[in-house]
Short mmCIF file of C-alpha atoms and ligand atoms in Angstrom, two decimals:
data_model
loop_
_atom_site.label_atom_id
_atom_site.label_comp_id
_atom_site.label_asym_id
_atom_site.label_seq_id
_atom_site.Cartn_x
_atom_site.Cartn_y
_atom_site.Cartn_z
CA MET A 261 119.49 23.97 45.60
CA THR A 262 122.31 26.40 46.19
CA THR A 263 125.02 25.86 48.77
CA GLU A 264 123.84 28.99 50.57
CA TRP A 265 120.31 27.65 50.85
CA ASN A 266 121.57 24.32 52.23
CA GLN A 267 123.70 26.14 54.79
CA LEU A 268 120.74 28.28 55.72
CA VAL A 269 118.38 25.33 56.24
CA GLU A 270 121.00 23.48 58.29
CA GLY A 271 122.29 26.40 60.33
CA LEU A 272 119.06 28.22 61.08
CA PRO A 273 118.07 26.32 64.28
CA ARG A 274 121.57 26.87 65.71
CA TRP A 275 121.67 30.60 64.92
CA LEU A 276 118.15 31.01 66.27
CA GLU A 277 119.01 29.37 69.59
CA ALA A 278 122.09 31.58 69.92
CA SER A 279 119.92 34.69 69.41
CA ARG A 280 117.21 33.48 71.80
CA ALA A 281 119.34 34.60 74.76
CA TYR A 282 118.68 38.20 73.68
CA THR A 283 114.97 37.85 74.49
CA ALA A 284 116.02 38.33 78.14
CA GLN A 285 117.24 41.84 77.30
CA GLY A 286 113.84 43.05 76.13
CA SER A 287 110.28 43.22 77.37
CA VAL A 288 106.89 42.62 75.83
CA ALA A 289 104.85 45.71 74.81
CA ALA A 290 102.20 46.42 77.42
CA TYR A 291 100.74 49.77 76.32
CA ILE A 292 98.24 47.71 74.31
CA PRO A 293 97.13 45.47 77.24
CA GLU A 294 96.34 42.42 75.10
CA LEU A 295 99.91 42.31 73.73
CA ALA A 296 101.29 41.79 77.25
CA HIS A 297 100.17 38.12 77.09
CA ALA A 298 102.75 37.27 74.38
CA PRO A 299 105.47 34.75 75.35
CA ALA A 300 108.54 36.88 76.13
CA GLY A 301 111.06 34.08 75.51
CA ALA A 302 109.72 33.12 72.08
CA LEU A 303 111.71 33.48 68.86
CA GLY A 304 110.74 32.15 65.44
CA ILE A 305 111.77 32.65 61.82
CA THR A 306 110.69 31.56 58.36
CA ILE A 307 112.66 32.30 55.21
CA MET A 308 111.04 31.72 51.82
CA ASP A 309 112.84 31.34 48.56
CA GLY A 310 110.57 31.37 45.52
CA ALA A 311 112.46 28.45 44.00
CA SER A 312 113.82 26.29 46.81
CA GLY A 313 111.14 26.47 49.43
CA VAL A 314 110.93 27.21 53.10
CA ALA A 315 113.52 27.30 55.91
CA ARG A 316 112.23 27.72 59.46
CA ALA A 317 113.28 27.49 63.07
CA GLY A 318 111.90 28.15 66.56
CA GLU A 319 108.32 29.26 67.19
CA ALA A 320 107.61 30.07 63.53
CA ASP A 321 103.94 29.08 63.94
CA LEU A 322 103.29 31.58 66.75
CA PRO A 323 100.49 33.92 65.64
CA PHE A 324 101.09 37.63 66.24
CA THR A 325 99.41 40.84 65.09
CA LEU A 326 101.17 42.76 62.34
CA GLN A 327 100.98 46.14 64.14
CA SER A 328 103.33 48.57 62.38
CA ILE A 329 104.35 46.01 59.76
CA SER A 330 100.89 46.51 58.25
CA LYS A 331 101.82 50.14 57.50
CA VAL A 332 104.06 49.07 54.58
CA PHE A 333 101.14 47.36 52.90
CA THR A 334 98.50 50.03 53.56
CA LEU A 335 101.00 52.46 52.03
CA LEU A 336 101.14 50.26 48.91
CA LEU A 337 97.34 50.06 48.72
CA ALA A 338 97.03 53.83 49.22
CA LEU A 339 99.53 54.38 46.38
CA MET A 340 97.53 52.03 44.16
CA ASP A 341 94.29 53.86 45.11
CA ASN A 342 95.55 57.48 44.89
CA GLY A 343 98.86 57.57 43.01
CA GLU A 344 102.04 59.24 44.29
CA ASP A 345 100.76 62.81 44.18
CA GLY A 346 97.66 61.91 46.21
CA VAL A 347 99.70 60.13 48.88
CA PHE A 348 102.54 62.63 49.17
CA ALA A 349 100.10 65.51 49.58
CA LYS A 350 99.31 63.95 52.99
CA VAL A 351 102.63 62.45 54.19
CA GLY A 352 106.29 63.32 53.75
CA MET A 353 109.33 61.22 52.79
CA GLU A 354 111.72 61.83 55.68
CA PRO A 355 112.66 59.93 58.85
CA THR A 356 111.90 61.74 62.12
CA GLY A 357 114.51 60.43 64.56
CA ASP A 358 111.68 60.44 67.12
CA ASN A 359 109.62 57.64 68.66
CA PHE A 360 107.01 56.05 66.40
CA ASN A 361 104.12 57.62 68.31
CA SER A 362 105.66 61.09 68.76
CA MET A 363 103.60 64.25 68.24
CA LEU A 364 106.64 66.51 68.34
CA LYS A 365 107.30 67.26 64.66
CA LEU A 366 103.66 67.75 63.72
CA GLU A 367 103.78 71.23 65.16
CA LEU A 368 107.21 72.12 63.85
CA VAL A 369 106.57 72.00 60.12
CA ASP A 370 104.20 73.80 57.79
CA PRO A 371 102.08 72.24 56.39
CA GLY A 372 101.70 69.99 59.46
CA ILE A 373 101.73 66.69 57.63
CA PRO A 374 103.40 63.59 59.15
CA PHE A 375 107.06 63.15 58.21
CA ASN A 376 106.58 59.67 56.70
CA PRO A 377 103.96 56.91 56.31
CA LEU A 378 105.59 54.47 58.77
CA ILE A 379 105.23 56.50 61.97
CA ASN A 380 101.80 56.32 63.62
CA ALA A 381 100.70 59.80 62.48
CA GLY A 382 101.66 58.97 58.90
CA ALA A 383 99.96 55.59 58.90
CA ILE A 384 96.77 57.13 60.30
CA ALA A 385 96.84 59.63 57.42
CA ILE A 386 97.38 56.71 55.00
CA SER A 387 94.36 54.85 56.49
CA SER A 388 92.20 57.81 55.52
CA LEU A 389 93.30 57.45 51.88
CA ILE A 390 92.21 53.82 51.42
CA HIS A 391 89.21 53.72 49.08
CA GLY A 392 85.87 52.40 50.35
CA ALA A 393 82.50 53.82 51.37
CA THR A 394 82.68 52.75 55.04
CA PRO A 395 85.40 51.75 57.53
CA ALA A 396 84.21 48.13 57.15
CA GLU A 397 84.58 48.28 53.37
CA LYS A 398 88.06 49.81 53.64
CA THR A 399 89.11 47.14 56.14
CA GLU A 400 87.77 44.41 53.84
CA ARG A 401 89.82 45.80 50.95
CA ILE A 402 92.94 45.89 53.12
CA LEU A 403 92.35 42.32 54.26
CA ALA A 404 91.78 41.10 50.70
CA PHE A 405 95.06 42.75 49.60
CA PHE A 406 97.03 41.29 52.54
CA ARG A 407 95.55 37.82 51.93
CA GLU A 408 96.65 37.89 48.31
CA LEU A 409 100.21 38.88 49.26
CA ALA A 410 100.36 36.27 52.04
CA GLY A 411 98.94 33.64 49.68
CA ASP A 412 96.54 32.71 52.47
CA HIS A 413 92.87 33.53 52.53
CA SER A 414 92.53 32.73 56.23
CA LEU A 415 94.30 35.95 57.33
CA ALA A 416 91.99 37.85 59.74
CA CYS A 417 91.87 40.53 62.45
CA ASN A 418 92.46 39.52 66.06
CA GLU A 419 89.36 41.13 67.57
CA ASP A 420 90.71 40.98 71.15
CA VAL A 421 93.80 42.97 70.18
CA TYR A 422 91.65 45.37 68.15
CA ARG A 423 89.34 46.03 71.12
CA SER A 424 92.26 46.31 73.53
CA GLU A 425 93.96 48.92 71.35
CA THR A 426 90.89 50.97 70.55
CA GLN A 427 90.01 51.20 74.26
CA THR A 428 93.45 52.43 75.30
CA ALA A 429 94.74 54.40 72.30
CA HIS A 430 94.66 57.86 73.86
CA ARG A 431 97.90 58.87 72.24
CA ASN A 432 96.90 57.73 68.74
CA ARG A 433 93.58 59.55 69.20
CA SER A 434 95.48 62.72 70.07
CA LEU A 435 97.63 62.34 66.95
CA ALA A 436 94.55 61.80 64.79
CA TYR A 437 92.68 64.82 66.17
CA PHE A 438 95.83 66.88 65.69
CA LEU A 439 95.95 65.76 62.05
CA LYS A 440 92.29 66.66 61.65
CA ALA A 441 92.99 70.16 63.00
CA ASN A 442 95.93 70.47 60.57
CA GLY A 443 93.62 69.63 57.65
CA VAL A 444 95.40 66.32 56.91
CA LEU A 445 92.34 64.13 57.62
CA ASP A 446 89.16 64.91 55.71
CA ALA A 447 87.14 62.02 57.09
CA ASP A 448 85.67 61.44 60.56
CA VAL A 449 88.52 60.81 63.02
CA GLU A 450 86.96 57.78 64.73
CA GLU A 451 86.24 56.15 61.37
CA VAL A 452 89.85 56.64 60.27
CA LEU A 453 91.11 55.20 63.56
CA GLU A 454 88.85 52.16 63.19
CA VAL A 455 90.56 51.32 59.89
CA TYR A 456 94.02 51.96 61.41
CA PHE A 457 93.46 49.78 64.51
CA LYS A 458 91.91 47.02 62.39
CA HIS A 459 94.87 46.77 60.02
CA CYS A 460 97.32 46.85 62.96
CA SER A 461 95.44 43.89 64.49
CA ILE A 462 95.60 41.61 61.44
CA GLU A 463 97.18 38.40 62.66
CA ALA A 464 99.84 36.36 60.88
CA ASN A 465 102.65 33.88 61.52
CA CYS A 466 106.24 33.92 60.26
CA ARG A 467 105.39 32.00 57.10
CA GLN A 468 102.64 34.40 56.05
CA LEU A 469 104.95 37.32 56.81
CA ALA A 470 107.77 35.75 54.78
CA ARG A 471 105.38 35.27 51.85
CA MET A 472 104.38 38.95 51.95
CA ALA A 473 108.07 39.88 52.06
CA LEU A 474 108.84 37.57 49.13
CA VAL A 475 106.43 39.53 46.91
CA LEU A 476 108.38 42.71 47.79
CA ALA A 477 111.68 40.89 47.20
CA HIS A 478 110.39 40.16 43.69
CA ASP A 479 109.37 43.77 43.02
CA GLY A 480 105.65 43.19 43.49
CA THR A 481 105.31 39.96 41.51
CA ASP A 482 103.56 36.91 42.97
CA PRO A 483 106.34 34.30 43.29
CA GLU A 484 103.99 31.45 42.36
CA SER A 485 101.78 32.81 39.59
CA GLY A 486 104.18 35.44 38.20
CA ARG A 487 101.29 37.93 38.30
CA GLU A 488 102.01 41.57 39.21
CA LEU A 489 100.27 42.27 42.53
CA VAL A 490 101.85 45.71 43.11
CA PRO A 491 103.46 48.04 40.54
CA ARG A 492 107.27 47.92 40.78
CA ARG A 493 107.52 51.69 41.28
CA TYR A 494 105.38 51.51 44.44
CA VAL A 495 107.40 48.60 45.84
CA ARG A 496 110.51 50.70 45.30
CA ILE A 497 108.95 53.53 47.33
CA ALA A 498 107.97 51.11 50.13
CA LYS A 499 111.45 49.56 50.25
CA SER A 500 113.05 53.01 50.43
CA PHE A 501 110.88 53.84 53.44
CA MET A 502 111.73 50.46 55.02
CA ILE A 503 115.43 51.33 54.84
CA THR A 504 115.07 54.90 56.16
CA CYS A 505 112.18 54.48 58.64
CA GLY A 506 111.26 50.76 58.91
CA MET A 507 112.90 50.12 62.28
CA TYR A 508 111.65 53.37 63.84
CA ASN A 509 114.41 55.56 65.26
CA GLU A 510 116.83 52.63 65.09
CA SER A 511 116.73 52.45 61.29
CA GLY A 512 120.24 53.86 60.86
CA ALA A 513 121.84 51.29 63.16
CA PHE A 514 119.83 48.51 61.49
CA ALA A 515 120.97 49.67 58.03
CA ILE A 516 124.59 49.53 59.19
CA ARG A 517 124.34 46.22 61.06
CA VAL A 518 121.90 44.31 58.82
CA GLY A 519 121.52 46.35 55.63
CA LEU A 520 118.17 44.95 54.45
CA PRO A 521 114.79 46.62 53.87
CA ALA A 522 112.74 45.69 56.96
CA LYS A 523 109.74 46.71 59.03
CA SER A 524 109.08 45.91 62.67
CA GLY A 525 105.94 45.97 64.81
CA VAL A 526 105.37 46.22 68.57
CA SER A 527 104.08 42.65 68.74
CA GLY A 528 107.69 41.63 68.00
CA GLY A 529 107.33 40.82 64.31
CA ILE A 530 109.93 41.84 61.74
CA LEU A 531 109.45 41.55 57.99
CA ALA A 532 112.68 41.67 56.00
CA LEU A 533 113.76 40.83 52.50
CA VAL A 534 116.85 40.04 50.51
CA PRO A 535 116.10 41.71 47.14
CA GLY A 536 115.48 39.27 44.29
CA ARG A 537 115.98 36.31 46.62
CA TYR A 538 114.28 35.81 49.98
CA GLY A 539 111.27 36.88 52.00
CA ILE A 540 111.84 36.71 55.76
CA GLY A 541 109.36 36.69 58.67
CA VAL A 542 110.63 36.86 62.27
CA VAL A 543 108.83 36.99 65.60
CA GLY A 544 110.30 37.68 69.04
CA PRO A 545 107.87 39.58 71.31
CA ALA A 546 110.52 40.93 73.72
CA LEU A 547 111.33 44.47 72.53
CA ASN A 548 114.10 46.99 73.15
CA ALA A 549 113.42 50.61 74.13
CA LYS A 550 112.93 51.59 70.47
CA GLY A 551 110.17 49.01 70.00
CA ASN A 552 112.17 46.44 67.99
CA SER A 553 112.50 42.73 68.81
CA THR A 554 115.83 42.31 70.63
CA ALA A 555 116.42 38.71 69.58
CA GLY A 556 114.85 39.20 66.14
CA VAL A 557 117.28 41.99 65.29
CA HIS A 558 120.19 39.92 66.61
CA LEU A 559 119.18 36.94 64.46
CA LEU A 560 118.91 39.07 61.31
CA GLN A 561 122.28 40.61 62.10
CA THR A 562 123.85 37.15 62.40
CA LEU A 563 122.35 35.93 59.12
CA SER A 564 123.27 39.09 57.20
CA ALA A 565 126.90 38.88 58.38
CA GLU A 566 127.10 35.13 57.69
CA PHE A 567 125.80 35.40 54.11
CA ASP A 568 126.90 38.96 53.24
CA TRP A 569 123.31 40.06 52.60
CA SER A 570 123.69 43.80 53.14
CA ILE A 571 122.51 45.72 50.07
CA PHE A 572 125.10 48.42 50.74
N1 LIG B 183 104.94 50.48 66.49
C1 LIG B 183 103.82 49.84 66.29
O1 LIG B 183 103.81 48.67 65.95
C2 LIG B 183 102.65 50.68 66.58
C3 LIG B 183 101.34 50.07 66.13
C4 LIG B 183 100.29 50.17 67.19
N2 LIG B 183 99.07 49.66 66.67
C5 LIG B 183 100.12 51.61 67.65
O2 LIG B 183 99.43 52.33 66.99
O3 LIG B 183 100.63 52.05 68.63
#
């Protein structure tokens, strides 16, 4: 065991409790009604190191839905299904600087494709690219892929969150119909949205999230079996998007303050990785105005400064 790992295991509960105060500065997402039940004061973290094991603190067992974190992994599956040319015919490679559910830029560019795969419009376009004859078959393929990365075959959709989102997703429906009008979606809009809402509602805890991150930290290789689960080139694409767009329109500040590839979701989850070393899963349901976990970001900032983790 390295000195750093020992310090991490020992210090983690203390750093977590210091960051917990920041939960009071955020609020739980309520635009998906079912998410409003999440405990606002919760904060949990798990860090996995392929060799030395697992460090954890706080409410690391709290289950939460992946929400936007799932977009990183549907992007990877879409790349594996369609190749780079197929994917980048439907989504761009640039950050927007707008909110994650913004319609604004879709009308400003020609062709009207989403700026990147991590905003809602882009992830909806990506859902339409996942291979499978029916929405159920596509969702099953996504689940099977996520389970393999998480090393846990119990991963499943939270049906209450799925129903809650599909009943209230007027804005996402608008985005999807807009994409259909722009010729970005070939398939039936409601079928595409079913796949999108299902993958957003896949439930995990910090350990499962950390395990998924660890595979990315090791360039797509399963840390236990050594098997390649995702081609290295596609992991590189996903990590680039995580740096430029992973924390929505706060990605620049996060790159400066933390400096790690990461992706957040509105349930308060954050997946982050230290390349070649650690997979990190964080949950803190209280969010700031940009949709990122207030305490989760603070905790990652503390750890990155303490151990000089920034990749820059
Ligand atoms: N930012 C997010 O996590 C957004 C995901 C959520 N399912 C939505 O579409 O609004």
